[in-house]
Amino acid sequence: MQNPPVRISAKTDYAVRAAVELAAATDDHPLKSERIATAQNIPLRFLENILVQLRQAGVVVSRRGADGGYRLAQPASEITVADVIRAIDGPLAAVAGERPEKLDFPGAAAPLRDVWIAVRASLRDVLEHVTLADLAAGALPERVRERAADPDAWQTR
């Protein structure tokens, strides 16, 4: 039996891409949602809903009017990929909607809680150490580059 891969939803992928687009903006003017959508090939209506969620989570701020649009709420170097994912999906790792530390498995499956906690720690090890500034500059942290360069990382098994 093949295990399902960790799934990143289209919504989360779009949110990270939109946030990186904001991080890559070279001037201090807010970006229009249309410009972000075009630059990242994201359906505009879908993007607008995502931007609302990012605003509600405090990742972006918006301004109305002719000069309005979106910008990051903090410097791109202070916003991690994990921050964006949590704004869209909530906790990085949940099992049946529960945080792993709240789980209690019976009998022989008891150690499984620690496995799920270790999985969350692995996700954090990458996602909490990659900032939007890193992505916008194309300069990933060494630990991430090393993981991605490992041939096993590219295996789909």
JSON list of N, CA and C in Angstrom, two decimals, residues 100 103-119:
[
{"chain": "A", "resi": 100, "resn": "PRO", "atom": "N", "xyz": [-1.32, 16.86, 17.19]},
{"chain": "A", "resi": 100, "resn": "PRO", "atom": "CA", "xyz": [-0.74, 15.57, 17.58]},
{"chain": "A", "resi": 100, "resn": "PRO", "atom": "C", "xyz": [-0.53, 15.40, 19.09]},
{"chain": "A", "resi": 103, "resn": "LEU", "atom": "N", "xyz": [-3.39, 13.78, 21.05]},
{"chain": "A", "resi": 103, "resn": "LEU", "atom": "CA", "xyz": [-3.81, 12.43, 20.70]},
{"chain": "A", "resi": 103, "resn": "LEU", "atom": "C", "xyz": [-3.36, 11.42, 21.76]},
{"chain": "A", "resi": 104, "resn": "ASP", "atom": "N", "xyz": [-4.14, 10.37, 21.85]},
{"chain": "A", "resi": 104, "resn": "ASP", "atom": "CA", "xyz": [-3.81, 9.28, 22.77]},
{"chain": "A", "resi": 104, "resn": "ASP", "atom": "C", "xyz": [-4.28, 7.99, 22.11]},
{"chain": "A", "resi": 105, "resn": "PHE", "atom": "N", "xyz": [-3.32, 7.19, 21.62]},
{"chain": "A", "resi": 105, "resn": "PHE", "atom": "CA", "xyz": [-3.67, 5.97, 20.92]},
{"chain": "A", "resi": 105, "resn": "PHE", "atom": "C", "xyz": [-3.58, 4.78, 21.88]},
{"chain": "A", "resi": 106, "resn": "PRO", "atom": "N", "xyz": [-4.46, 3.83, 21.73]},
{"chain": "A", "resi": 106, "resn": "PRO", "atom": "CA", "xyz": [-4.44, 2.67, 22.63]},
{"chain": "A", "resi": 106, "resn": "PRO", "atom": "C", "xyz": [-3.43, 1.61, 22.20]},
{"chain": "A", "resi": 107, "resn": "GLY", "atom": "N", "xyz": [-2.99, 0.85, 23.17]},
{"chain": "A", "resi": 107, "resn": "GLY", "atom": "CA", "xyz": [-2.19, -0.34, 22.94]},
{"chain": "A", "resi": 107, "resn": "GLY", "atom": "C", "xyz": [-0.93, -0.12, 22.11]},
{"chain": "A", "resi": 108, "resn": "ALA", "atom": "N", "xyz": [-0.75, -1.01, 21.15]},
{"chain": "A", "resi": 108, "resn": "ALA", "atom": "CA", "xyz": [0.47, -1.02, 20.35]},
{"chain": "A", "resi": 108, "resn": "ALA", "atom": "C", "xyz": [0.64, 0.26, 19.52]},
{"chain": "A", "resi": 109, "resn": "ALA", "atom": "N", "xyz": [-0.43, 0.99, 19.28]},
{"chain": "A", "resi": 109, "resn": "ALA", "atom": "CA", "xyz": [-0.35, 2.22, 18.48]},
{"chain": "A", "resi": 109, "resn": "ALA", "atom": "C", "xyz": [0.05, 3.43, 19.33]},
{"chain": "A", "resi": 110, "resn": "ALA", "atom": "N", "xyz": [0.26, 3.26, 20.62]},
{"chain": "A", "resi": 110, "resn": "ALA", "atom": "CA", "xyz": [0.58, 4.39, 21.51]},
{"chain": "A", "resi": 110, "resn": "ALA", "atom": "C", "xyz": [1.76, 5.23, 21.01]},
{"chain": "A", "resi": 111, "resn": "PRO", "atom": "N", "xyz": [2.84, 4.64, 20.48]},
{"chain": "A", "resi": 111, "resn": "PRO", "atom": "CA", "xyz": [3.97, 5.46, 20.02]},
{"chain": "A", "resi": 111, "resn": "PRO", "atom": "C", "xyz": [3.67, 6.31, 18.78]},
{"chain": "A", "resi": 112, "resn": "LEU", "atom": "N", "xyz": [2.54, 6.08, 18.14]},
{"chain": "A", "resi": 112, "resn": "LEU", "atom": "CA", "xyz": [2.20, 6.80, 16.93]},
{"chain": "A", "resi": 112, "resn": "LEU", "atom": "C", "xyz": [2.10, 8.31, 17.17]},
{"chain": "A", "resi": 113, "resn": "ARG", "atom": "N", "xyz": [1.66, 8.71, 18.35]},
{"chain": "A", "resi": 113, "resn": "ARG", "atom": "CA", "xyz": [1.58, 10.14, 18.65]},
{"chain": "A", "resi": 113, "resn": "ARG", "atom": "C", "xyz": [2.95, 10.80, 18.46]},
{"chain": "A", "resi": 114, "resn": "ASP", "atom": "N", "xyz": [4.01, 10.13, 18.93]},
{"chain": "A", "resi": 114, "resn": "ASP", "atom": "CA", "xyz": [5.35, 10.70, 18.80]},
{"chain": "A", "resi": 114, "resn": "ASP", "atom": "C", "xyz": [5.79, 10.77, 17.34]},
{"chain": "A", "resi": 115, "resn": "VAL", "atom": "N", "xyz": [5.33, 9.84, 16.53]},
{"chain": "A", "resi": 115, "resn": "VAL", "atom": "CA", "xyz": [5.63, 9.90, 15.10]},
{"chain": "A", "resi": 115, "resn": "VAL", "atom": "C", "xyz": [5.00, 11.15, 14.49]},
{"chain": "A", "resi": 116, "resn": "TRP", "atom": "N", "xyz": [3.73, 11.41, 14.81]},
{"chain": "A", "resi": 116, "resn": "TRP", "atom": "CA", "xyz": [3.06, 12.59, 14.26]},
{"chain": "A", "resi": 116, "resn": "TRP", "atom": "C", "xyz": [3.70, 13.88, 14.78]},
{"chain": "A", "resi": 117, "resn": "ILE", "atom": "N", "xyz": [4.15, 13.88, 16.00]},
{"chain": "A", "resi": 117, "resn": "ILE", "atom": "CA", "xyz": [4.85, 15.06, 16.53]},
{"chain": "A", "resi": 117, "resn": "ILE", "atom": "C", "xyz": [6.18, 15.26, 15.80]},
{"chain": "A", "resi": 118, "resn": "ALA", "atom": "N", "xyz": [6.88, 14.16, 15.51]},
{"chain": "A", "resi": 118, "resn": "ALA", "atom": "CA", "xyz": [8.14, 14.25, 14.77]},
{"chain": "A", "resi": 118, "resn": "ALA", "atom": "C", "xyz": [7.90, 14.75, 13.34]},
{"chain": "A", "resi": 119, "resn": "VAL", "atom": "N", "xyz": [6.81, 14.33, 12.73]},
{"chain": "A", "resi": 119, "resn": "VAL", "atom": "CA", "xyz": [6.47, 14.82, 11.39]},
{"chain": "A", "resi": 119, "resn": "VAL", "atom": "C", "xyz": [6.26, 16.33, 11.43]}
]
